[in-house]
CSV table of C-alpha atoms in Angstrom, one decimal:
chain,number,residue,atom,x,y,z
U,1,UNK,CA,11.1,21.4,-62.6
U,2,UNK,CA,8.2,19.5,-61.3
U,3,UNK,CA,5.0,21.3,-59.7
U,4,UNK,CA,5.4,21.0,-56.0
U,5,UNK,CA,2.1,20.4,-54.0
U,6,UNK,CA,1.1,20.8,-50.4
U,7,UNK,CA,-0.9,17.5,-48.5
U,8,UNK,CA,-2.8,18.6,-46.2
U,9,UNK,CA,-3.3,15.6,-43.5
U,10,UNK,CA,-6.8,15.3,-41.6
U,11,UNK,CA,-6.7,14.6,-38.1
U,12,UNK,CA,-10.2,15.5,-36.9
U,13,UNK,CA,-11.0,11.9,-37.1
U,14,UNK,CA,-8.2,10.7,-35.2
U,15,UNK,CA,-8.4,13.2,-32.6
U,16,UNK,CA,-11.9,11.9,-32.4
U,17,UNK,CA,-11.1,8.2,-31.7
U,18,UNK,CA,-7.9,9.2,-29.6
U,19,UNK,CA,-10.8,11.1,-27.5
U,20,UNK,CA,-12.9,7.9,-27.4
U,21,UNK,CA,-10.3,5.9,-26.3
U,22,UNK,CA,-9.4,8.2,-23.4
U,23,UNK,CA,-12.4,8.4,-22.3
U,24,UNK,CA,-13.2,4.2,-22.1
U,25,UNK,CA,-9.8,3.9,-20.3
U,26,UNK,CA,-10.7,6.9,-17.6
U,27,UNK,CA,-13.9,4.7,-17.4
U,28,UNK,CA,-12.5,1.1,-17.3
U,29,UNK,CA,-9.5,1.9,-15.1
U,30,UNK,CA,-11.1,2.0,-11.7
U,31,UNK,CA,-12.8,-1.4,-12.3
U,32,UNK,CA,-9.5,-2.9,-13.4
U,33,UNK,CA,-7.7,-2.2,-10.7
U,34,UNK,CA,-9.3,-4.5,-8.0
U,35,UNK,CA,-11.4,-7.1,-9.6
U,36,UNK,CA,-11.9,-9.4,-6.6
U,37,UNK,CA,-15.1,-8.5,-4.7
U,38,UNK,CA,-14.8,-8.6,-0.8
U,39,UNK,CA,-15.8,-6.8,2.0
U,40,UNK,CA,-13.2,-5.2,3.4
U,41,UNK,CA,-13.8,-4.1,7.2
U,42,UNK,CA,-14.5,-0.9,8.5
U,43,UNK,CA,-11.6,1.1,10.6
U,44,UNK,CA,-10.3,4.9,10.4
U,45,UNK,CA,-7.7,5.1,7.7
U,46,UNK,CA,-6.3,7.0,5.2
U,47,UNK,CA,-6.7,6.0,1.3
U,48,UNK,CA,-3.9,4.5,-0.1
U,49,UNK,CA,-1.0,7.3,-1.5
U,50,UNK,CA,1.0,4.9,-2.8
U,51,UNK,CA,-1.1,3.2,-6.0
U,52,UNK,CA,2.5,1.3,-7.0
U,53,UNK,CA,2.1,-1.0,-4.6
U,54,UNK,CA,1.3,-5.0,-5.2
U,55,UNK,CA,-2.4,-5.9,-3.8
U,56,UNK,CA,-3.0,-8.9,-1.8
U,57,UNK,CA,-6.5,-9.8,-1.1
U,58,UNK,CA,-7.7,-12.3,1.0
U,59,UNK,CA,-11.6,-13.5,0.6
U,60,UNK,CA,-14.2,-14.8,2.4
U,61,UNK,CA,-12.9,-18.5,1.7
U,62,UNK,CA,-8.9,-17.7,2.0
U,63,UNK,CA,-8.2,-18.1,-1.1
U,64,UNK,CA,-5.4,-15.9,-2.0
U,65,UNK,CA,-5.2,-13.2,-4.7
U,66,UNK,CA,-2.2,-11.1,-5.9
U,67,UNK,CA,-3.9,-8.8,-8.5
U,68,UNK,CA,-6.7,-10.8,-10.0
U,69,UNK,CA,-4.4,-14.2,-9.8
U,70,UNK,CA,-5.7,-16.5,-7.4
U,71,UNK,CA,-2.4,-18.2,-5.8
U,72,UNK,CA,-2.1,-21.2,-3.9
U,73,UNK,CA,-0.3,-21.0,-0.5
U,74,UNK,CA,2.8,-23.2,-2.2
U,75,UNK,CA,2.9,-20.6,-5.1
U,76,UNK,CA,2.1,-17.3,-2.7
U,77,UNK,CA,5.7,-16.4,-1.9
U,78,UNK,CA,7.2,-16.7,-5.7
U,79,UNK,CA,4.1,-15.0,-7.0
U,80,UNK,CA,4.1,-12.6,-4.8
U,81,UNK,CA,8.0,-12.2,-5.9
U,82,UNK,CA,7.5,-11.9,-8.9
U,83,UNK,CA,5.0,-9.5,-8.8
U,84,UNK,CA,6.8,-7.0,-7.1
U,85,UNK,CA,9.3,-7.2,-8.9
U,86,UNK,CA,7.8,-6.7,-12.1
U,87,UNK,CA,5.8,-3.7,-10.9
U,88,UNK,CA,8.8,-2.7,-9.3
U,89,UNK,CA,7.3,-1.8,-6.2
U,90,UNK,CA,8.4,-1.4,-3.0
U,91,UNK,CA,4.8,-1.7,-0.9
U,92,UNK,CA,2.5,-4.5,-0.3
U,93,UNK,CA,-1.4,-3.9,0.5
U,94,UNK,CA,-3.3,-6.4,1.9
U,95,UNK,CA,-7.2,-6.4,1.3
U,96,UNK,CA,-8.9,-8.7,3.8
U,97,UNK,CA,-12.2,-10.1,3.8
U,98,UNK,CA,-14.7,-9.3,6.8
U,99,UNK,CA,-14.9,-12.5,7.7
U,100,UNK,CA,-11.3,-13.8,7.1
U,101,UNK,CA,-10.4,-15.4,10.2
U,102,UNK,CA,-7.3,-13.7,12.0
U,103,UNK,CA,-5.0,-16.2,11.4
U,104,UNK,CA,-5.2,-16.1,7.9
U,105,UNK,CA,-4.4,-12.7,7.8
U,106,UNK,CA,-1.5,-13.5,9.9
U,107,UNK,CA,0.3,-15.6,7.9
U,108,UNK,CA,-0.2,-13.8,4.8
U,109,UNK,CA,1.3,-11.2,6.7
U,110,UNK,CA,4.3,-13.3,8.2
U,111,UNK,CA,4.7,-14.6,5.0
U,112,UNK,CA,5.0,-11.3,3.3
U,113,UNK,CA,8.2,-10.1,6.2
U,114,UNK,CA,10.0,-12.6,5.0
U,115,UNK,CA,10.2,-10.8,1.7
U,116,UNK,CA,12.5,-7.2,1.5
U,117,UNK,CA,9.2,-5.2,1.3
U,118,UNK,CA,9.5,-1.7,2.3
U,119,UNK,CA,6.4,-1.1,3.1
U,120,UNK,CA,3.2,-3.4,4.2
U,121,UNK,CA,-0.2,-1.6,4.8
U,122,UNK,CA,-3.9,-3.1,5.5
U,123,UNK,CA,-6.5,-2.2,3.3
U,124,UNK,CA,-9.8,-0.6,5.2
U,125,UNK,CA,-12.8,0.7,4.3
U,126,UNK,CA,-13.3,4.3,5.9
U,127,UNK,CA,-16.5,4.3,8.4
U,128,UNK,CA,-19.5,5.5,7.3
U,129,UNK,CA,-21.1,8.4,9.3
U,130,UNK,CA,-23.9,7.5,11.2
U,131,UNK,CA,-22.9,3.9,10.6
U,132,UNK,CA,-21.8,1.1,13.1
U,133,UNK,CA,-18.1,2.4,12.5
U,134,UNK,CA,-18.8,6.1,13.3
């Protein structure tokens, strides 16, 4: 019979980059996950329990955003569509500029009841004590 022989496999190196890698996406996630820069208004609200939900953002200009995508008012509603249901979700937020006039905001909105959404929240920035808001 043949000599039998143990391999012994090191994983203190993998462990190691495995770590590394954690670590860059625990940094990196945060900034992913809203890459358009606006200014959303200040109002009392609660932070957003629902982190399945499809983003809309609306900025300073109007143009449209789902995610990062920028989306043209013909494309809005299939985007949009699409979307949701590849995240599967079932809630919209929408993420309004300051200075987004109302009406914009409106029809984003009417535009988005059309859809079966079960859920469709505004995005606020909680007031800062001692600030205008507070």
């Amino acid at each position: 019979m043949g000599l039998m022989t143990s391999v012994e496999i090191n994983v203190t190196s993998l462990v190691d980059v495995a770590f590394t890698l954690l670590v860059i996406f625990i940094i990196t996630a945060p900034i992913l996950q809203s890459g358009v820069e606006i200014q959303v208004p200040q109002a009392p609200s609660d932070p957003i329990s629902s982190p399945e939900g499809v983003i809309v953002t609306i900025d300073r200009e109007g143009q449209i955003f789902i995610g990062d995508a920028r989306a043209s008012w013909s494309e809005f509603m299939p985007a949009l569509e699409d979307a949701v249901r590849n995240r599967q979700a079932s809630n919209v937020y929408v993420r309004g500029d300051a200075d987004v006039p109302y009406g914009e905001v409106l029809r984003v909105l009417g535009t988005i009841k059309q859809m079966d959404i079960a859920a469709v929240g505004l995005v606020a920035e909680p007031p800062r004590p001692g600030g205008a808001g507070g």
